[in-house]
Short mmCIF file of C-alpha atoms in Angstrom, two decimals:
data_model
loop_
_atom_site.label_atom_id
_atom_site.label_comp_id
_atom_site.label_asym_id
_atom_site.label_seq_id
_atom_site.Cartn_x
_atom_site.Cartn_y
_atom_site.Cartn_z
CA MET A 18 -15.25 -18.11 -17.50
CA GLU A 19 -13.85 -20.99 -15.47
CA ILE A 20 -11.93 -19.81 -12.43
CA GLN A 21 -8.93 -21.87 -11.42
CA ASN A 22 -7.26 -21.31 -8.08
CA THR A 23 -3.54 -21.99 -8.10
CA LYS A 24 -0.70 -20.93 -5.84
CA SER A 25 0.14 -18.06 -8.20
CA LYS A 26 -3.40 -16.78 -8.73
CA PHE A 27 -6.38 -15.35 -6.87
CA GLY A 28 -9.25 -16.71 -8.93
CA GLN A 29 -8.49 -15.53 -12.46
CA PHE A 30 -6.27 -12.68 -11.19
CA GLY A 31 -2.53 -12.53 -10.61
CA GLY A 32 -0.16 -14.85 -12.48
CA GLN A 33 3.22 -14.17 -14.08
CA PHE A 34 3.06 -12.11 -17.29
CA VAL A 35 6.79 -11.41 -17.57
CA PRO A 36 9.69 -11.86 -20.03
CA GLU A 37 11.22 -15.32 -20.06
CA THR A 38 14.44 -13.81 -18.67
CA LEU A 39 12.70 -13.09 -15.34
CA MET A 40 11.14 -16.51 -14.79
CA ASN A 41 14.18 -18.07 -13.13
CA ALA A 42 14.43 -15.07 -10.79
CA LEU A 43 10.74 -15.37 -9.82
CA ILE A 44 11.05 -19.12 -9.27
CA GLU A 45 14.11 -18.55 -7.05
CA LEU A 46 12.31 -15.76 -5.17
CA GLU A 47 9.25 -17.93 -4.49
CA ARG A 48 11.40 -20.83 -3.32
CA GLU A 49 13.52 -18.68 -0.98
CA PHE A 50 10.49 -16.80 0.40
CA GLU A 51 8.70 -20.03 1.28
CA LYS A 52 11.82 -21.34 3.00
CA ALA A 53 12.29 -18.08 4.89
CA ILE A 54 8.78 -17.76 6.34
CA ALA A 55 8.94 -21.40 7.44
CA ASP A 56 12.26 -20.73 9.17
CA GLU A 57 11.59 -19.60 12.74
CA SER A 58 15.01 -17.92 12.99
CA PHE A 59 14.15 -15.69 9.99
CA MET A 60 10.73 -14.80 11.39
CA GLU A 61 12.24 -14.16 14.82
CA GLU A 62 14.69 -11.69 13.24
CA TYR A 63 11.81 -10.03 11.32
CA ARG A 64 9.73 -9.67 14.49
CA TYR A 65 12.76 -8.33 16.39
CA TYR A 66 13.25 -5.46 13.94
CA LEU A 67 9.49 -4.78 13.76
CA LYS A 68 9.49 -4.25 17.53
CA GLU A 69 12.88 -2.66 18.19
CA TYR A 70 13.39 -0.67 14.96
CA VAL A 71 9.92 0.05 13.53
CA GLY A 72 8.23 0.48 16.92
CA ARG A 73 5.48 -2.13 16.69
CA PRO A 74 2.91 -2.80 17.89
CA ASN A 75 1.62 0.69 17.17
CA PRO A 76 -1.59 1.92 18.89
CA LEU A 77 -5.19 1.26 17.97
CA TYR A 78 -6.41 4.69 19.00
CA PHE A 79 -10.02 5.47 19.98
CA ALA A 80 -10.82 8.69 18.12
CA GLU A 81 -13.32 10.08 20.61
CA ASN A 82 -13.63 13.56 19.07
CA LEU A 83 -14.08 12.17 15.56
CA THR A 84 -16.66 9.68 16.85
CA ARG A 85 -18.63 12.47 18.55
CA LYS A 86 -18.43 14.74 15.50
CA LEU A 87 -19.58 12.14 12.96
CA GLY A 88 -22.14 10.36 15.17
CA GLY A 89 -22.76 6.63 14.81
CA GLY A 90 -20.26 3.92 15.73
CA LYS A 91 -17.03 4.10 17.73
CA ILE A 92 -14.08 4.98 15.48
CA TYR A 93 -10.63 3.51 16.03
CA LEU A 94 -7.52 4.52 14.07
CA LYS A 95 -4.74 1.99 13.42
CA ARG A 96 -1.71 4.27 13.73
CA GLU A 97 0.67 3.14 10.97
CA ASP A 98 1.68 6.81 10.80
CA LEU A 99 3.61 6.27 14.06
CA ASN A 100 5.96 3.70 12.51
CA HIS A 101 9.62 4.63 11.95
CA THR A 102 9.71 6.51 8.58
CA GLY A 103 6.05 7.48 9.02
CA ALA A 104 4.04 4.88 7.14
CA HIS A 105 3.10 1.21 6.83
CA LYS A 106 5.60 0.73 3.99
CA ILE A 107 8.48 -0.21 6.29
CA ASN A 108 6.71 -3.43 7.45
CA ASN A 109 7.10 -4.91 3.98
CA VAL A 110 10.47 -3.33 3.14
CA LEU A 111 12.02 -4.78 6.27
CA GLY A 112 10.81 -8.27 5.35
CA GLN A 113 11.96 -8.05 1.73
CA VAL A 114 15.40 -6.63 2.57
CA LEU A 115 15.94 -9.37 5.16
CA LEU A 116 14.99 -11.84 2.42
CA ALA A 117 17.45 -10.17 0.00
CA ARG A 118 20.26 -10.49 2.57
CA ARG A 119 19.37 -14.15 3.10
CA MET A 120 19.60 -14.65 -0.69
CA GLY A 121 23.00 -12.91 -0.83
CA LYS A 122 21.85 -9.95 -2.94
CA LYS A 123 24.02 -6.84 -2.53
CA ARG A 124 22.05 -4.31 -4.61
CA ILE A 125 18.48 -3.20 -3.83
CA ILE A 126 16.18 -1.34 -6.23
CA ALA A 127 12.69 0.02 -5.63
CA GLU A 128 10.02 2.19 -7.22
CA THR A 129 8.09 4.83 -5.33
CA GLY A 130 5.17 7.22 -5.82
CA ALA A 131 4.56 9.18 -2.64
CA GLY A 132 8.13 8.50 -1.58
CA GLN A 133 7.28 6.58 1.60
CA HIS A 134 8.27 3.24 0.08
CA GLY A 135 11.46 4.81 -1.26
CA VAL A 136 12.33 6.34 2.11
CA ALA A 137 11.61 3.05 3.89
CA THR A 138 13.81 1.15 1.42
CA ALA A 139 16.65 3.68 1.68
CA THR A 140 16.36 3.56 5.48
CA VAL A 141 16.61 -0.21 5.82
CA CYS A 142 19.42 -0.34 3.21
CA ALA A 143 21.35 2.26 5.21
CA MET A 144 20.97 0.15 8.35
CA PHE A 145 22.23 -2.99 6.57
CA ASP A 146 24.84 -1.15 4.42
CA LEU A 147 23.32 -2.18 1.08
CA GLU A 148 23.51 -0.30 -2.24
CA CYS A 149 20.11 1.27 -2.99
CA GLU A 150 18.59 2.83 -6.12
CA VAL A 151 15.04 4.22 -6.25
CA PHE A 152 13.04 5.01 -9.40
CA MET A 153 10.53 7.86 -9.13
CA GLY A 154 8.42 9.74 -11.70
CA VAL A 155 9.41 13.35 -12.29
CA GLU A 156 5.98 14.65 -11.25
CA ASP A 157 6.27 12.75 -7.97
CA VAL A 158 9.86 14.01 -7.53
CA GLU A 159 8.40 17.53 -7.57
CA ARG A 160 5.38 16.71 -5.38
CA GLN A 161 7.45 14.79 -2.83
CA SER A 162 10.70 16.79 -2.78
CA LEU A 163 11.13 16.30 0.98
CA ASN A 164 11.12 12.53 0.62
CA VAL A 165 13.57 12.76 -2.30
CA PHE A 166 15.93 14.71 -0.05
CA LYS A 167 15.53 12.13 2.72
CA MET A 168 16.36 9.25 0.37
CA LYS A 169 19.52 11.01 -0.82
CA MET A 170 20.57 11.77 2.75
CA LEU A 171 20.15 8.08 3.56
CA GLY A 172 22.60 7.24 0.78
CA ALA A 173 20.21 6.11 -1.95
CA ARG A 174 20.46 7.12 -5.59
CA VAL A 175 17.15 8.56 -6.83
CA ASN A 176 16.51 8.12 -10.58
CA PRO A 177 13.84 10.55 -11.91
CA VAL A 178 11.70 8.90 -14.61
CA THR A 179 10.58 11.20 -17.42
CA SER A 180 8.62 8.73 -19.55
CA GLY A 181 4.81 8.64 -19.66
CA THR A 182 3.11 10.82 -17.08
CA GLY A 183 6.13 10.76 -14.76
CA THR A 184 4.27 8.98 -11.97
CA LEU A 185 4.28 5.61 -10.19
CA LYS A 186 3.36 3.52 -13.26
CA ASP A 187 6.36 4.87 -15.16
CA ALA A 188 8.70 4.43 -12.18
CA THR A 189 7.57 0.80 -11.94
CA ASN A 190 8.30 0.26 -15.66
CA GLU A 191 11.87 1.54 -15.19
CA ALA A 192 12.44 -0.56 -12.06
CA ILE A 193 11.35 -3.70 -13.96
CA ARG A 194 13.71 -2.83 -16.86
CA ASP A 195 16.59 -2.42 -14.42
CA TRP A 196 15.76 -5.74 -12.73
CA VAL A 197 15.69 -7.58 -16.07
CA ALA A 198 19.18 -6.23 -16.86
CA ASN A 199 20.71 -6.87 -13.41
CA VAL A 200 18.77 -9.81 -12.04
CA ASP A 201 21.85 -11.79 -10.94
CA ASP A 202 22.93 -9.42 -8.15
CA THR A 203 19.85 -7.21 -7.66
CA PHE A 204 16.75 -7.64 -5.48
CA TYR A 205 13.66 -5.65 -6.53
CA VAL A 206 11.72 -4.54 -3.44
CA ILE A 207 8.16 -3.99 -4.70
CA GLY A 208 6.17 -1.56 -2.58
CA SER A 209 2.62 -2.85 -2.89
CA VAL A 210 0.60 -6.04 -3.36
CA VAL A 211 1.17 -5.83 -7.11
CA GLY A 212 3.44 -7.36 -9.76
CA PRO A 213 3.98 -10.95 -10.86
CA HIS A 214 3.64 -13.86 -8.45
CA PRO A 215 5.01 -14.23 -5.78
CA TYR A 216 5.22 -10.47 -5.03
CA PRO A 217 1.52 -9.90 -4.14
CA THR A 218 1.76 -12.79 -1.67
CA ILE A 219 5.11 -11.66 -0.24
CA VAL A 220 3.93 -8.08 0.38
CA ARG A 221 0.61 -9.29 1.81
CA ASP A 222 2.31 -11.62 4.25
CA PHE A 223 4.71 -8.92 5.45
CA GLN A 224 1.85 -6.40 5.83
CA ARG A 225 -0.65 -8.68 7.57
CA VAL A 226 0.94 -7.61 10.86
CA ILE A 227 -1.46 -4.63 10.61
CA GLY A 228 -4.62 -6.74 10.70
CA ASP A 229 -3.18 -9.28 13.13
CA GLU A 230 -2.47 -6.50 15.62
CA VAL A 231 -5.91 -4.90 15.09
CA LYS A 232 -7.59 -8.21 15.84
CA GLU A 233 -5.69 -8.65 19.09
CA GLN A 234 -6.07 -5.01 20.13
CA ILE A 235 -9.80 -4.67 19.42
CA LEU A 236 -10.57 -7.91 21.27
CA ALA A 237 -8.66 -6.53 24.26
CA LYS A 238 -10.46 -3.16 24.11
CA GLU A 239 -13.99 -4.15 23.07
CA GLY A 240 -14.18 -7.90 23.54
CA ARG A 241 -15.31 -8.49 19.95
CA LEU A 242 -14.33 -7.93 16.32
CA PRO A 243 -15.11 -4.66 14.53
CA ASP A 244 -18.16 -4.23 12.32
CA TYR A 245 -16.37 -2.21 9.63
CA LEU A 246 -12.81 -1.87 8.29
CA VAL A 247 -11.85 1.06 6.06
CA ALA A 248 -8.56 1.65 4.21
CA CYS A 249 -7.36 3.54 1.15
CA VAL A 250 -6.41 1.60 -1.98
CA GLY A 251 -3.90 2.37 -4.71
CA GLY A 252 -1.98 -0.84 -5.31
CA GLY A 253 -3.54 -1.72 -1.96
CA SER A 254 -0.86 -2.86 0.51
CA ASN A 255 -2.10 -1.17 3.70
CA ALA A 256 -5.66 -2.28 2.90
CA MET A 257 -4.57 -5.86 2.24
CA GLY A 258 -2.54 -5.87 5.45
CA LEU A 259 -5.66 -4.83 7.38
CA PHE A 260 -8.23 -6.93 5.48
CA TYR A 261 -6.48 -10.26 5.00
CA PRO A 262 -6.60 -11.52 8.62
CA PHE A 263 -10.36 -10.73 8.67
CA ALA A 264 -11.19 -12.34 5.30
CA ASP A 265 -12.93 -15.33 6.90
CA ASP A 266 -14.79 -13.21 9.48
CA LYS A 267 -17.91 -12.76 7.37
CA ASP A 268 -19.63 -10.32 9.75
CA VAL A 269 -16.80 -7.80 9.31
CA LYS A 270 -17.66 -5.48 6.41
CA MET A 271 -14.64 -4.10 4.55
CA PHE A 272 -14.27 -1.00 2.37
CA GLY A 273 -11.34 -0.10 0.10
CA VAL A 274 -11.34 3.57 -0.89
CA GLU A 275 -9.82 4.38 -4.27
CA ALA A 276 -8.84 7.76 -5.68
CA ALA A 277 -11.59 9.37 -7.76
CA GLY A 278 -9.44 12.44 -8.49
CA LEU A 279 -11.60 15.10 -10.13
CA GLY A 280 -14.47 12.58 -10.42
CA VAL A 281 -14.98 9.10 -11.90
CA ASP A 282 -16.91 10.63 -14.81
CA THR A 283 -13.87 12.69 -15.84
CA ASP A 284 -10.60 11.46 -17.39
CA LYS A 285 -8.64 12.50 -14.28
CA HIS A 286 -8.95 9.79 -11.66
CA ALA A 287 -7.32 6.54 -10.49
CA ALA A 288 -10.54 4.64 -9.72
CA THR A 289 -9.41 1.27 -11.05
CA ILE A 290 -12.30 -0.82 -9.74
CA ALA A 291 -15.00 1.75 -10.53
CA LYS A 292 -13.88 2.44 -14.11
CA GLY A 293 -11.30 -0.21 -15.04
CA SER A 294 -11.55 -3.55 -16.85
CA ILE A 295 -9.63 -6.81 -16.67
CA GLY A 296 -6.19 -6.61 -18.27
CA VAL A 297 -2.46 -7.04 -17.67
CA ILE A 298 -0.09 -4.55 -16.06
CA HIS A 299 3.33 -4.99 -14.48
CA GLY A 300 3.27 -8.77 -14.79
CA MET A 301 -0.19 -9.43 -13.28
CA MET A 302 -3.78 -9.81 -14.46
CA THR A 303 -6.07 -7.46 -12.61
CA TYR A 304 -8.41 -4.51 -13.07
CA VAL A 305 -6.65 -1.84 -15.15
CA LEU A 306 -7.54 1.58 -16.48
CA GLN A 307 -7.05 1.01 -20.21
CA ASP A 308 -8.41 2.27 -23.53
CA ASP A 309 -10.19 0.25 -26.22
CA TYR A 310 -6.81 -0.88 -27.58
CA GLY A 311 -5.54 -2.13 -24.20
CA GLN A 312 -3.18 0.81 -23.74
CA ILE A 313 -2.74 1.93 -20.12
CA MET A 314 -4.50 5.26 -19.54
CA PRO A 315 -3.01 8.25 -17.67
CA VAL A 316 -4.26 8.52 -14.10
CA HIS A 317 -4.66 11.37 -11.64
CA SER A 318 -4.90 11.76 -7.89
CA ILE A 319 -3.95 14.53 -5.52
CA SER A 320 -2.22 11.73 -3.63
CA ALA A 321 0.96 10.48 -5.29
CA GLY A 322 0.66 7.13 -3.53
CA LEU A 323 -2.73 6.37 -5.10
CA ASP A 324 -1.75 7.56 -8.59
CA TYR A 325 -1.62 4.05 -10.12
CA PRO A 326 -3.75 2.56 -12.96
CA GLY A 327 -3.94 -0.97 -11.52
CA ILE A 328 -4.79 -2.69 -8.26
CA GLY A 329 -3.38 -5.73 -6.48
CA PRO A 330 -4.79 -9.01 -7.88
CA GLN A 331 -6.11 -10.19 -4.50
CA HIS A 332 -8.14 -6.97 -4.27
CA ALA A 333 -9.48 -7.69 -7.77
CA TYR A 334 -10.48 -11.14 -6.50
CA TYR A 335 -12.15 -9.73 -3.38
CA HIS A 336 -14.09 -7.33 -5.63
CA SER A 337 -15.17 -10.14 -7.95
CA THR A 338 -16.42 -12.22 -5.02
CA GLY A 339 -18.04 -9.27 -3.21
CA ARG A 340 -15.95 -9.82 -0.06
CA VAL A 341 -14.73 -6.21 -0.08
CA SER A 342 -16.63 -3.14 -1.32
CA TYR A 343 -14.50 -0.67 -3.26
CA VAL A 344 -15.72 2.91 -3.20
CA PRO A 345 -14.34 6.16 -4.66
CA ALA A 346 -13.36 9.43 -2.96
CA THR A 347 -12.46 12.58 -4.90
CA ASP A 348 -9.53 14.94 -4.32
CA THR A 349 -11.92 17.46 -2.76
CA GLU A 350 -13.42 14.85 -0.44
CA ALA A 351 -9.91 13.72 0.58
CA ILE A 352 -8.99 17.30 1.50
CA GLU A 353 -12.17 17.51 3.59
CA GLY A 354 -11.14 14.27 5.33
CA PHE A 355 -7.63 15.66 5.86
CA GLU A 356 -8.99 18.83 7.49
CA LEU A 357 -11.51 16.94 9.65
CA LEU A 358 -8.96 14.58 11.18
CA THR A 359 -6.34 17.30 11.59
CA LYS A 360 -8.69 19.68 13.41
CA SER A 361 -10.69 17.13 15.43
CA GLU A 362 -7.90 14.82 16.67
CA GLY A 363 -4.68 16.79 16.12
CA ILE A 364 -3.44 14.08 13.74
CA ILE A 365 -2.19 15.17 10.31
CA PRO A 366 -2.81 12.24 7.94
CA ALA A 367 -1.19 11.46 4.60
CA LEU A 368 -3.35 12.34 1.60
CA GLU A 369 -3.63 8.60 0.91
CA SER A 370 -5.15 8.00 4.35
CA SER A 371 -7.34 11.10 3.90
CA HIS A 372 -9.27 9.18 1.23
CA ALA A 373 -10.18 6.59 3.88
CA ILE A 374 -11.29 9.37 6.25
CA ALA A 375 -13.36 10.85 3.40
CA TYR A 376 -15.36 7.63 3.09
CA LEU A 377 -15.58 7.36 6.88
CA MET A 378 -17.40 10.72 6.83
CA LYS A 379 -20.12 9.08 4.70
CA LEU A 380 -20.17 5.73 6.50
CA ALA A 381 -20.06 6.63 10.18
CA PRO A 382 -23.31 8.67 10.37
CA LYS A 383 -25.18 5.67 8.91
CA THR A 384 -23.94 3.28 11.62
CA SER A 385 -25.33 2.72 15.11
CA LYS A 386 -23.60 3.75 18.33
CA ASP A 387 -22.98 0.08 19.12
CA ASP A 388 -20.96 -0.42 15.94
CA ILE A 389 -17.16 -0.42 15.82
CA ILE A 390 -15.25 1.05 12.87
CA VAL A 391 -11.50 0.66 12.33
CA VAL A 392 -9.72 2.94 9.86
CA CYS A 393 -6.14 2.28 8.78
CA LEU A 394 -4.15 5.50 9.03
CA SER A 395 -1.52 4.35 6.56
CA GLY A 396 0.89 7.28 6.95
CA ARG A 397 1.46 10.78 8.25
CA GLY A 398 1.02 13.92 6.21
CA ASP A 399 4.35 15.72 6.55
CA LYS A 400 5.28 14.73 3.01
CA ASP A 401 2.08 16.26 1.59
CA MET A 402 2.41 19.78 3.01
CA ASN A 403 3.51 21.32 -0.30
CA THR A 404 0.52 19.78 -2.07
CA ILE A 405 -1.88 20.90 0.67
CA MET A 406 -0.49 24.44 0.66
CA LYS A 407 -0.93 24.68 -3.11
CA TYR A 408 -4.45 23.27 -2.90
CA VAL A 409 -5.50 25.60 -0.11
CA GLY A 410 -3.92 28.44 -2.07
CA GLY A 411 -6.03 27.63 -5.12
CA GLU A 412 -3.32 25.92 -7.18
CA SER A 413 -5.01 22.51 -7.09
CA TYR A 414 -3.46 19.71 -9.11
CA GLY A 415 -4.95 18.49 -12.35
CA LYS A 416 -7.04 21.56 -13.21
#
């Protein structure tokens, strides 16, 4: 197949597979985004809030206990969990809401799985006094009840979505339907590097602050670039934010860890690269978990944030070119990663990030003591306590 690179595509992936009614909105969004990021006053405002409101730059922490326990290379953790609202999501939300204000939009909508994107959106909307509605699958509403409460306290309206499996895919469907109906006054803040062009590019460019900071911090600490980068992947925004600034540094090996749920050989996983095929979902061409008729398949992960049947199109491109290796980690392995980091470093990670730690447990012992490994700790685990308690108590999800 001939691969054509255009502004809207990554190889054959990406594009705009949307109703005609949304095309004008996407064209306007692309035009205004390009103007904004070229406008130093806009970027200066974005950087101001990243520093003064989000708390950036956050630390690149040398995990000495974890390094000693696993053997092999030195392990550093990029502490996105220390951001205001507790995850990397706010980097992108802040940029998109500033863009919405610049475009004169008064109403903000968002979808959310684990709730961190919803909380970040509700938070920034509260600060700027904007109307906010968040769509969330009913299963995720139950799993992430604390984040639902936070969103409501921040003034957002949370719309439970009962269609499908009641998870992130279904919440995204409802958010797109709302946007189609209200596109004139509404800005849709997408939470990951997914969706029709230009969203994957917009989210990537607002999340690349993660990798840009890592590059500067590791050069200051070690005098050279890392040998390995590791991050969890659902849609893939924290991973893209870490990977993208290193894409041309060929000696840096990169691993995206996707959710294998109960195992990639079962029907309860969200391992899009391992078991998916090329198709269309939510306005983009990418790897999708689909049946023989092209219908999107139900997915499962103990982590609500990774419970998505597609992956960002730039990740699909990196997979197709071999630039990034995508590897699976099961629910059980993620819990083992959660327990290891919690007990060795006193850091309670989100279940999403625990998947990255799970792969680190396999990778680190195979590396040499001179190697440097950076893991993106995408968020903190407060929101996952109910899930962890049920799992530890034998009520594990999906069985």
